Tab-separated table of C-alpha atoms and ligand atoms in Angstrom:
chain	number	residue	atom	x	y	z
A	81	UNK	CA	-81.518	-101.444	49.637
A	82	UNK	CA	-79.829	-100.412	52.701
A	83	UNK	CA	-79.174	-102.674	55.190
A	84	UNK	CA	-80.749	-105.693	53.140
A	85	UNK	CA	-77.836	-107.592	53.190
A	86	UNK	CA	-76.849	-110.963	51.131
A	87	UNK	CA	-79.315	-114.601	51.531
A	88	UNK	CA	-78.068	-117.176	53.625
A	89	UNK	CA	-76.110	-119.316	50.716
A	90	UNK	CA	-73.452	-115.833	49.636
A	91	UNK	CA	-73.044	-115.604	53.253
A	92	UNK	CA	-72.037	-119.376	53.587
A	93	UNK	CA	-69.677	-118.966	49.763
A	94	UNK	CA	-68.658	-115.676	51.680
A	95	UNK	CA	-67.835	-117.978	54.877
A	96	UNK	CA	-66.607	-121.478	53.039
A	97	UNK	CA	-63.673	-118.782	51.235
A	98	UNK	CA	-62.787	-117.069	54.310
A	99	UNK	CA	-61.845	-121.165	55.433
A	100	UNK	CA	-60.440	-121.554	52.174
A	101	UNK	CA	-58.125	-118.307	52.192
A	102	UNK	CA	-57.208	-118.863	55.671
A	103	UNK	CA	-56.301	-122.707	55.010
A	104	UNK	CA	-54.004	-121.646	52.594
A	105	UNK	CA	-52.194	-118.997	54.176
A	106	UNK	CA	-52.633	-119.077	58.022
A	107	UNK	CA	-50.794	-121.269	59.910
A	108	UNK	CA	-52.405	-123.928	62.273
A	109	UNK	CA	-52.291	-121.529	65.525
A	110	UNK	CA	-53.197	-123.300	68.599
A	111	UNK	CA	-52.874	-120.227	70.542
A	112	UNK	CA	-55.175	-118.089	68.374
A	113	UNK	CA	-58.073	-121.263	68.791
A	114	UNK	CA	-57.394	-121.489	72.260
A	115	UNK	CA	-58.106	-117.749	72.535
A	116	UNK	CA	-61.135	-117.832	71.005
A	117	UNK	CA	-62.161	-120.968	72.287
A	118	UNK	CA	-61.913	-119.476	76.294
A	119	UNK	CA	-63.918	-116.028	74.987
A	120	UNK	CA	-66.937	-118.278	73.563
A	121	UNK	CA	-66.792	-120.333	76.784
A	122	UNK	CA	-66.590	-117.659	78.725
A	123	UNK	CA	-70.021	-115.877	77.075
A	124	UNK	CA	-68.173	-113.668	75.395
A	125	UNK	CA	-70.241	-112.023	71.929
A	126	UNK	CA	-69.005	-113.683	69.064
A	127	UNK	CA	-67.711	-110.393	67.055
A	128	UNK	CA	-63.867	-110.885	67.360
A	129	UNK	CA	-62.146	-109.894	63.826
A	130	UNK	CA	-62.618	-112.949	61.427
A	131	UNK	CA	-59.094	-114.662	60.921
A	132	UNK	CA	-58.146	-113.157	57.867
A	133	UNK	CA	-59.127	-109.790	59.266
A	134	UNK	CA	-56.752	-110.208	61.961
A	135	UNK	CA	-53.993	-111.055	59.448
A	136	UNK	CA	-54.984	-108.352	58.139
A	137	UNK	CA	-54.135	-105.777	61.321
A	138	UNK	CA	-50.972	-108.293	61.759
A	139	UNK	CA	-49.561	-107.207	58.377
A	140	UNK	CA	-50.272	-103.544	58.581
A	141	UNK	CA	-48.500	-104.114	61.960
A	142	UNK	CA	-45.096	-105.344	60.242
A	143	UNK	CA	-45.689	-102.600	57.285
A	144	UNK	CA	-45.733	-100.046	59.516
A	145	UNK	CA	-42.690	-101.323	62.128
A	146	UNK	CA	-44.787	-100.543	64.460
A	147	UNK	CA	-43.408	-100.350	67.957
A	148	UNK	CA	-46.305	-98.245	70.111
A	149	UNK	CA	-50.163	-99.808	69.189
A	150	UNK	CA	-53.269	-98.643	70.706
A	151	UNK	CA	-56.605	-100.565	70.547
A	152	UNK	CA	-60.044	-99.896	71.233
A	153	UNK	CA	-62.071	-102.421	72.274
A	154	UNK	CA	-60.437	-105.633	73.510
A	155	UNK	CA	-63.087	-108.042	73.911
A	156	UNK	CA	-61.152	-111.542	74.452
A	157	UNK	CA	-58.134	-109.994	72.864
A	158	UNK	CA	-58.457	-111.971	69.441
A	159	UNK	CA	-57.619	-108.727	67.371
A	160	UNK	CA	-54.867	-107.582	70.069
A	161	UNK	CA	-52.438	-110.888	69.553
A	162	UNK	CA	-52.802	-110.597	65.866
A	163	UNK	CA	-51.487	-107.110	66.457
A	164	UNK	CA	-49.206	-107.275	69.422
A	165	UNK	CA	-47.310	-110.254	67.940
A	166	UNK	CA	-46.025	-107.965	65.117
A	167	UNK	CA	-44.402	-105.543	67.478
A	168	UNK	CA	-40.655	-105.870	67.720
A	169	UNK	CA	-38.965	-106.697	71.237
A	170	UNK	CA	-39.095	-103.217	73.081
A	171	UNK	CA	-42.515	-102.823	71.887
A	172	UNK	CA	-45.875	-102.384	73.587
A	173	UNK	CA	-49.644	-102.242	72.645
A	174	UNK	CA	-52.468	-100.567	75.172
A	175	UNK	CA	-55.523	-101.687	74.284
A	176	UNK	CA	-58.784	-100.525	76.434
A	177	UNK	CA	-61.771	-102.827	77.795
A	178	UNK	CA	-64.887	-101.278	79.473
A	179	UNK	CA	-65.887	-104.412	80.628
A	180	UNK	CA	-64.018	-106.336	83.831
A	181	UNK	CA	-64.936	-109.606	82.399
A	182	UNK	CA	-63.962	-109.201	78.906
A	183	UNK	CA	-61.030	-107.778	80.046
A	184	UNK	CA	-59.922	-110.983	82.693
A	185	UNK	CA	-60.471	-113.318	79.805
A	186	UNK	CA	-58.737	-111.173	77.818
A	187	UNK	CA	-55.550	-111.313	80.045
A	188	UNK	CA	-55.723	-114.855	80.245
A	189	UNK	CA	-55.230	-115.265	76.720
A	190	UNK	CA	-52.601	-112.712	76.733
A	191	UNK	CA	-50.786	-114.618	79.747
A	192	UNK	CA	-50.988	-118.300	77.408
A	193	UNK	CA	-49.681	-116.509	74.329
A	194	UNK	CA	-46.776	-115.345	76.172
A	195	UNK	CA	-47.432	-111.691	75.232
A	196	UNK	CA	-48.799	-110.204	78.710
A	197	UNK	CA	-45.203	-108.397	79.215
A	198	UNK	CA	-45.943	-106.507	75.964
A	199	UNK	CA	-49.728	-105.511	76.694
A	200	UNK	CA	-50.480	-103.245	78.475
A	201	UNK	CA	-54.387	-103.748	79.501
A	202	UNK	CA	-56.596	-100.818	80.466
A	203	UNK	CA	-59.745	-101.668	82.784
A	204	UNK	CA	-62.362	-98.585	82.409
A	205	UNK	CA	-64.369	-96.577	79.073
A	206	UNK	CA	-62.168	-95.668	76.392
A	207	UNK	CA	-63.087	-92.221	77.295
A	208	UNK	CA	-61.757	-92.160	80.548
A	209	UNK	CA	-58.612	-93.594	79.543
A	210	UNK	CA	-57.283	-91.846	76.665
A	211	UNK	CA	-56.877	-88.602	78.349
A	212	UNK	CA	-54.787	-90.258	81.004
A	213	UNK	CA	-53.106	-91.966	78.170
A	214	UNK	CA	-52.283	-88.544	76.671
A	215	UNK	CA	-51.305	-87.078	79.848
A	216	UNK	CA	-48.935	-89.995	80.901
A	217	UNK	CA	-47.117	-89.343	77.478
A	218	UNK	CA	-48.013	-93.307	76.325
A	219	UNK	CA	-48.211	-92.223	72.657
A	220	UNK	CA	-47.812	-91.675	70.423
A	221	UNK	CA	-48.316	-94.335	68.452
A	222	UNK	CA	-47.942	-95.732	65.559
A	223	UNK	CA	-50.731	-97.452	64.675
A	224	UNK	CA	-54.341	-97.085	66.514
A	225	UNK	CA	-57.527	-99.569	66.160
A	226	UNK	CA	-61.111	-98.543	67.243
A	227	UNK	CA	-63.044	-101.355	67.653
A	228	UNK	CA	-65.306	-100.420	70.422
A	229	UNK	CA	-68.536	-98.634	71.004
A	230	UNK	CA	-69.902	-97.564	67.612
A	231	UNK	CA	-71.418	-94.464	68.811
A	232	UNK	CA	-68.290	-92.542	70.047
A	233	UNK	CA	-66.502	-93.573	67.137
A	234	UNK	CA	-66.221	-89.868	66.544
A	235	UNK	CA	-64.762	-88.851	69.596
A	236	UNK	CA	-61.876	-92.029	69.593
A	237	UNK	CA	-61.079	-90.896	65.924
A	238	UNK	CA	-60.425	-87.408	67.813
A	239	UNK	CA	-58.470	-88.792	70.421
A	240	UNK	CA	-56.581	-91.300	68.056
A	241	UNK	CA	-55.954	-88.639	65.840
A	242	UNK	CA	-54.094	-86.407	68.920
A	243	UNK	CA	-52.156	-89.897	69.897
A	244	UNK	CA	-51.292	-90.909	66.232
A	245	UNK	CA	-47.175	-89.710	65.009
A	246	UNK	CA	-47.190	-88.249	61.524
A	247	UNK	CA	-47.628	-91.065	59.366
A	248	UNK	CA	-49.594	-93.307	61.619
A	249	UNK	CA	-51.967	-95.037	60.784
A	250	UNK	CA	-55.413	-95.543	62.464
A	251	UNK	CA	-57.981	-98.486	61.697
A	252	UNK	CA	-61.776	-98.812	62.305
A	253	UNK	CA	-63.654	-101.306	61.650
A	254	UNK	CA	-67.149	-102.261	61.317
A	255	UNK	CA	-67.969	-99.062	58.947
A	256	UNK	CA	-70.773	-100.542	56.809
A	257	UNK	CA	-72.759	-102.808	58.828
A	258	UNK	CA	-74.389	-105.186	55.588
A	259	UNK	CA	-74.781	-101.438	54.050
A	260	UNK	CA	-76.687	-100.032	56.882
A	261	UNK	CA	-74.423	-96.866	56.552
A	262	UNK	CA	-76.292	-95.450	53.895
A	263	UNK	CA	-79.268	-95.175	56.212
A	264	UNK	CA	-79.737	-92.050	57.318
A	265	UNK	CA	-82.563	-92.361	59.192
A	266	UNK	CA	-81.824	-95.593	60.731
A	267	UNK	CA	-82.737	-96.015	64.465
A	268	UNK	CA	-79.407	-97.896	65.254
A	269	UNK	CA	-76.987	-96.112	67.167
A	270	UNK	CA	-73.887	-97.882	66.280
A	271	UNK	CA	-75.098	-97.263	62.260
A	272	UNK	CA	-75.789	-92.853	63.312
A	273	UNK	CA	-72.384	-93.424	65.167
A	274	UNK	CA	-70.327	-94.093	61.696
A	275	UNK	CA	-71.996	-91.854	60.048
A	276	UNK	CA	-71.196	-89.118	62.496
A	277	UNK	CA	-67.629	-90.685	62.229
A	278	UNK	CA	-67.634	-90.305	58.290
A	279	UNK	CA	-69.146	-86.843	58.729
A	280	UNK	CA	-66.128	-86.110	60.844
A	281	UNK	CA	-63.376	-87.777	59.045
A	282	UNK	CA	-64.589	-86.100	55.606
A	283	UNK	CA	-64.295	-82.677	57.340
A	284	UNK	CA	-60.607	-83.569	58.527
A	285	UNK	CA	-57.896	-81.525	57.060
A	286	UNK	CA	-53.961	-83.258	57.485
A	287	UNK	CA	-54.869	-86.905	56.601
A	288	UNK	CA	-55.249	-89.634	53.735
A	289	UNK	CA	-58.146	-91.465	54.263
A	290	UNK	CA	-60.093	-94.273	52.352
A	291	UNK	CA	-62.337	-97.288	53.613
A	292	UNK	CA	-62.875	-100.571	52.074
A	293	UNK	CA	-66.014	-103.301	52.403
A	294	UNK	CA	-65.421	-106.736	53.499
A	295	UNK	CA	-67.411	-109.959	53.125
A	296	UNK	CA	-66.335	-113.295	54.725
A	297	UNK	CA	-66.641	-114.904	57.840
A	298	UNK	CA	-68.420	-111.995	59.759
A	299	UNK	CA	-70.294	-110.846	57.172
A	300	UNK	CA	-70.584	-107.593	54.777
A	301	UNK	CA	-69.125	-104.803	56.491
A	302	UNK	CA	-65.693	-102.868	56.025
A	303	UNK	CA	-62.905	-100.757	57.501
A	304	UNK	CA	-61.836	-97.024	57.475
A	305	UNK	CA	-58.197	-96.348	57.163
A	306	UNK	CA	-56.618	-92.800	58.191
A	307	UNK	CA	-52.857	-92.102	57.645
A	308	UNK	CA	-52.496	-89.336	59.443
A	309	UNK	CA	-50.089	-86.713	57.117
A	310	UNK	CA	-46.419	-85.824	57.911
A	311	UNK	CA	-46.763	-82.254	58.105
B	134	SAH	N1	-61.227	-105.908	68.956
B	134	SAH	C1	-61.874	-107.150	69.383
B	134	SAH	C2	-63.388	-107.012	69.380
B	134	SAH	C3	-63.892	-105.892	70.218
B	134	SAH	S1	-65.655	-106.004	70.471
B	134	SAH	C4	-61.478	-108.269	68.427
B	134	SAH	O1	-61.632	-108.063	67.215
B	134	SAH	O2	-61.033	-109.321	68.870
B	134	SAH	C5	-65.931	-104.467	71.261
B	134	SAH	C6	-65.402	-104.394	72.693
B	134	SAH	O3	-65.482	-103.024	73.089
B	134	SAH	C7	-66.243	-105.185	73.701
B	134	SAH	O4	-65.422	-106.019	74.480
B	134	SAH	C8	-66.874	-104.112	74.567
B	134	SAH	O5	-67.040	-104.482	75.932
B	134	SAH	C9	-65.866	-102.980	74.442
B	134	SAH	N2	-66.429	-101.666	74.755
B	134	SAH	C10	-67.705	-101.237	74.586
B	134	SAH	N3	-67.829	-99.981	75.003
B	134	SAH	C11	-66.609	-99.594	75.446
B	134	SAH	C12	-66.096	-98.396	75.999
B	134	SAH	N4	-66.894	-97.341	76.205
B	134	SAH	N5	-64.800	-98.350	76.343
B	134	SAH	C13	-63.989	-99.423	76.142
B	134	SAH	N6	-64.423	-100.574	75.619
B	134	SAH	C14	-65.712	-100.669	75.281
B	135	DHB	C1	-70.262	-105.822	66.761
B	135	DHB	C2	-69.093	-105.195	67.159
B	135	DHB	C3	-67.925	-105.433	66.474
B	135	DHB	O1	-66.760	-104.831	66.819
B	135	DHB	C4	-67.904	-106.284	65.401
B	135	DHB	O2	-66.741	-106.469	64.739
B	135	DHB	C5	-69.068	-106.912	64.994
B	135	DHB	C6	-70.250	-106.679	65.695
B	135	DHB	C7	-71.520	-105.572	67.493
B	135	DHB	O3	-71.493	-104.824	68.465
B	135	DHB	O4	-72.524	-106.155	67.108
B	136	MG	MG1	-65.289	-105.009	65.319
């Protein structure tokens, strides 16, 4: 069963509600379109969060008052506007791109939302950057989202986890992968990588942790959610 995913007409209901949902309750946002409009024709992957997903982050945002984000994985910076515009006036979101071309398409669409002053955009592998983060005292933050390479999922939990204040919070997403998680002897990477992830997480003493699947627009898949305890 693993992996089998839903036929092409519950993907399209899954899809056609997602437009429904997002209709209703997300405003027109020519800013949003426009960003995702320069990342497709720039050849960027089409794997931003869906719409509602990115509400989604936006609201946890606000929940949290978050004032200090930190993002992995910025593709064309989709997720990061969703997430930076909930930050109050003095605040500021890092978010890390491997890739120099993700990452210049990514600033452009941070310079036309008018949000570049509050983004701070890091050029190099996650890896390499989040010890300098540490060291340069950016954290700690209040709210982290891993959306990068699925196989070191494991080691940005670790480092979120070190850069995450009691009570944070700290998102992942694509944790189920149309049910591909359950396969433990699948040959895919980025499904061994969330398993390793789980395996890690489970083991984790000091935080409240559940996950939740998703369908719409992008599919069956879901998101892990770590708050990481106050004492
Ligand atoms: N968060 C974005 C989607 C990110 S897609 C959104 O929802 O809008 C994953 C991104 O992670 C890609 O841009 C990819 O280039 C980047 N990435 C892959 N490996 C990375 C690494 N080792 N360090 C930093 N970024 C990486
Ligand atoms: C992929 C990556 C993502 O972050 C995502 O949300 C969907 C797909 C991918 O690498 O295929
Ligand atoms: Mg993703």
């Amino acid at each position: 069963m693993s992996g089998q995913g839903a036929n092409e007409s519950t993907e399209a209901v899954w899809s056609a509600v997602d437009d429904y949902l997002t209709g209703h309750l997300l405003p027109d946002d020519p800013v949003l379109a426009a960003t995702l409009e320069a990342s497709t024709a720039a050849g960027l992957p089409p794997i931003a969060v869906s719409a509602a997903q990115g509400q989604m982050l936006h609201l946890f945002a606000l929940m949290l008052g978050a004032r200090r984000i930190l993002e992995i994985g910025t593709l064309g910076g989709y997720s990061t506007l969703f997430l930076a515009r909930a930050l109050p006036a003095d605040g500021r979101l890092v978010t890390l791109e491997a890739m120099p071309h993700h990452a210049e398409v990514a600033a452009a669409n941070f310079k036309r939302a008018g949000l570049d002053h509050k983004i701070d955009l890091r050029v190099a592998p996650a890896i390499e950057t989040l010890p300098k983060l540490e060291a340069e005292g950016a954290g700690p933050f209040d709210l982290v989202f891993i959306d990068a390479d699925k196989p070191s999922n494991t080691d940005y939990l670790r480092w979120a986890l070190r850069l995450t204040r009691p009570g944070g919070i700290i998102i992942c997403d694509n944790v189920v992968r149309n049910g591909a998680v359950l396969d433990g002897a699948s040959a895919d990477a980025s499904v061994q990588g969330v398993r390793r992830f789980f395996d890690a997480l489970s083991a984790e003493t000091g935080v409240t942790a559940t996950a939740i699947q998703t369908v719409g627009a992008k599919g069956y898949d879901g998101f892990a959610m770590i708050r990481v305890c106050a004492a």
